[in-house]
Coordinates of C-alpha atoms in Angstrom, one line a residue:
M3 CA 25.6 -9.7 -0.3
P4 CA 23.4 -7.7 1.5
A5 CA 19.6 -8.4 0.8
Q6 CA 18.0 -6.4 -2.4
H7 CA 14.5 -5.1 -1.7
D8 CA 11.9 -4.4 -3.7
D9 CA 9.3 -1.4 -3.1
V10 CA 5.4 -1.7 -4.4
L11 CA 3.5 1.2 -4.5
V12 CA -0.4 0.5 -3.5
I13 CA -3.2 3.6 -4.8
V14 CA -6.4 3.7 -3.6
D15 CA -8.6 5.6 -5.7
A16 CA -10.5 6.5 -2.4
A17 CA -13.0 8.8 -4.0
A18 CA -14.0 6.5 -6.4
L19 CA -14.0 3.6 -3.9
L20 CA -16.3 5.1 -1.6
A21 CA -18.5 6.3 -4.1
A22 CA -18.8 2.4 -5.5
H23 CA -19.4 1.5 -2.2
P24 CA -21.7 4.3 -0.1
D25 CA -22.3 1.7 2.8
A26 CA -18.7 0.7 3.6
S27 CA -18.4 -1.5 6.4
L28 CA -18.0 0.8 10.0
D29 CA -16.6 -2.4 11.6
A30 CA -12.8 -3.4 11.1
D31 CA -13.7 -7.0 12.4
A32 CA -15.8 -7.3 9.0
P33 CA -14.2 -5.3 6.1
T34 CA -16.2 -4.6 2.9
P35 CA -14.7 -7.3 0.4
I36 CA -13.7 -5.7 -3.2
D37 CA -12.0 -6.3 -6.1
G38 CA -9.0 -4.7 -7.7
R39 CA -11.1 -2.0 -10.0
H40 CA -10.0 0.6 -7.5
V41 CA -6.9 -0.3 -6.3
Y42 CA -3.4 0.3 -8.4
V43 CA -0.2 -1.4 -8.0
M44 CA 3.0 0.7 -9.0
N45 CA 6.4 -1.3 -9.1
A46 CA 9.6 -0.2 -11.4
G47 CA 10.8 -3.8 -10.6
D48 CA 7.8 -5.6 -12.6
T49 CA 8.5 -6.8 -16.1
Q50 CA 5.1 -5.9 -17.2
Q51 CA 3.2 -2.6 -17.2
I52 CA 3.2 -0.6 -13.9
G53 CA -0.1 0.9 -12.7
R54 CA -1.7 -2.1 -13.2
N55 CA -5.0 -3.1 -11.3
D56 CA -5.5 -6.4 -11.7
S57 CA -5.3 -7.6 -8.1
R58 CA -1.5 -8.9 -8.6
I59 CA 2.0 -8.0 -6.9
V60 CA 5.0 -9.1 -9.2
A61 CA 8.6 -9.0 -7.6
R62 CA 11.6 -10.3 -9.0
L63 CA 13.2 -11.3 -6.1
K64 CA 15.2 -14.0 -4.3
A65 CA 15.0 -15.8 -0.7
G66 CA 16.6 -13.3 1.7
D67 CA 15.4 -10.2 0.4
E68 CA 12.7 -8.1 1.1
L69 CA 9.0 -6.7 -0.3
H70 CA 8.5 -3.8 0.8
L71 CA 4.5 -2.1 0.3
R72 CA 3.5 1.7 0.8
E73 CA 0.1 2.7 0.8
S74 CA -1.4 6.5 -0.7
A75 CA -4.7 7.2 -2.1
L76 CA -6.3 9.2 -4.7
S77 CA -8.7 11.7 -3.6
L78 CA -10.1 14.8 -5.0
R79 CA -8.5 17.6 -2.4
A80 CA -6.5 14.9 -0.4
E81 CA -9.4 14.2 1.8
E82 CA -9.3 10.7 2.1
S83 CA -6.1 8.4 3.5
A84 CA -5.6 5.0 2.9
V85 CA -3.6 2.9 5.6
F86 CA -3.3 -0.9 5.5
Y87 CA -4.1 -2.5 8.6
C88 CA -4.0 -6.4 8.1
F89 CA -2.8 -8.9 6.3
T90 CA -3.5 -12.6 6.2
L91 CA -1.5 -14.7 3.7
A92 CA -3.1 -17.8 2.6
D93 CA 0.1 -19.6 3.4
A94 CA 3.5 -18.8 4.6
N95 CA 5.7 -20.7 2.6
V96 CA 6.8 -17.8 -0.3
I97 CA 6.8 -14.4 2.3
S98 CA 6.7 -14.0 5.8
P99 CA 4.0 -12.1 7.3
L100 CA 4.4 -8.8 6.8
E101 CA 5.3 -6.4 9.9
A102 CA 4.8 -2.4 9.7
V103 CA 7.9 -0.8 9.9
A104 CA 7.5 3.3 11.1
R105 CA 10.4 5.6 9.9
N106 CA 10.8 9.4 10.4
A107 CA 11.6 10.9 7.2
T108 CA 12.4 14.8 6.5
L109 CA 10.0 16.3 3.8
S110 CA 10.8 19.2 1.9
V111 CA 7.9 22.3 1.8
P112 CA 7.9 25.6 0.3
N113 CA 8.4 28.5 2.6
P114 CA 6.2 31.3 1.6
D115 CA 8.6 34.0 2.6
D116 CA 11.0 32.6 0.0
L117 CA 9.9 30.2 -2.5
L118 CA 13.9 29.5 -3.8
Q119 CA 14.9 28.0 -0.3
P120 CA 12.3 26.0 0.7
K121 CA 12.1 24.6 4.7
T122 CA 12.1 20.7 5.9
Q123 CA 10.0 18.9 8.5
Q124 CA 10.0 16.1 9.9
I125 CA 7.1 13.7 9.5
G126 CA 6.4 10.3 10.1
G127 CA 6.1 7.3 8.1
H128 CA 5.8 3.4 7.2
F129 CA 6.2 1.1 5.3
W130 CA 5.3 -2.9 5.3
R131 CA 8.3 -5.4 5.3
S132 CA 8.2 -8.8 4.3
E133 CA 11.0 -11.4 3.7
V134 CA 11.2 -13.4 0.9
L135 CA 11.2 -17.4 1.5
A136 CA 11.0 -19.4 -2.2
A137 CA 9.6 -18.2 -5.6
G138 CA 5.9 -18.5 -5.7
S139 CA 2.8 -17.4 -5.6
V140 CA 0.5 -16.4 -2.5
T141 CA -2.7 -15.1 -2.0
C142 CA -3.0 -12.7 0.8
A143 CA -6.3 -10.4 2.5
A144 CA -5.4 -7.2 2.8
D145 CA -7.2 -5.1 5.2
F146 CA -7.2 -1.1 5.0
I147 CA -9.5 2.0 6.1
V148 CA -10.3 4.9 4.8
V149 CA -10.3 7.8 6.7
G150 CA -11.0 11.3 6.1
N151 CA -8.6 14.5 6.8
D152 CA -11.3 14.9 9.6
E153 CA -10.1 11.8 11.8
K154 CA -13.8 10.0 10.5
V155 CA -13.9 6.3 9.5
R156 CA -15.0 6.0 5.4
G157 CA -14.8 2.4 5.8
Y158 CA -13.0 -0.8 6.0
F159 CA -12.3 -2.8 3.0
R160 CA -10.5 -6.0 2.3
W161 CA -8.6 -6.6 -0.9
D162 CA -7.6 -9.8 -2.2
I163 CA -4.7 -10.3 -3.7
R164 CA -2.0 -12.5 -5.6
I165 CA 1.5 -12.0 -4.9
D166 CA 4.1 -13.7 -7.7
I167 CA 7.6 -14.0 -6.3
Q168 CA 9.8 -14.7 -9.8
T169 CA 13.8 -14.9 -9.6

């Protein structure tokens, strides 16, 4: 039987995070530590509420399955993006180190000439993948950057999370 996977979406409220940390680090090697107040986890496989901000990822998977993480940002007019760049696991007994997987995708966009016939365009995308090794919990430091649509760094952040793998 092929391995299962659980897709988890991590949403950073970029506007609120930047307002709470106006002097955020601009050094990738020394990110500003944050709590989970401005970071939300959405996971359809979670038996509890979705959209939690308690710095936990809960997945119902077994050894050999995969955990997939994607990040996104909330901002007033899409002026900021959030991008993970490093995950540091406390130990590698529960999941394997997370690795980036890049893929192209086709996106439908409005066609100004005929709104009933959208156009498609190719865009690059990515997610982070980890193989489940065993049930249990592991702590993880997730480093991410908030960057503006002008490509200027707004801040580097470190979010400590707990990943719970339940069978």
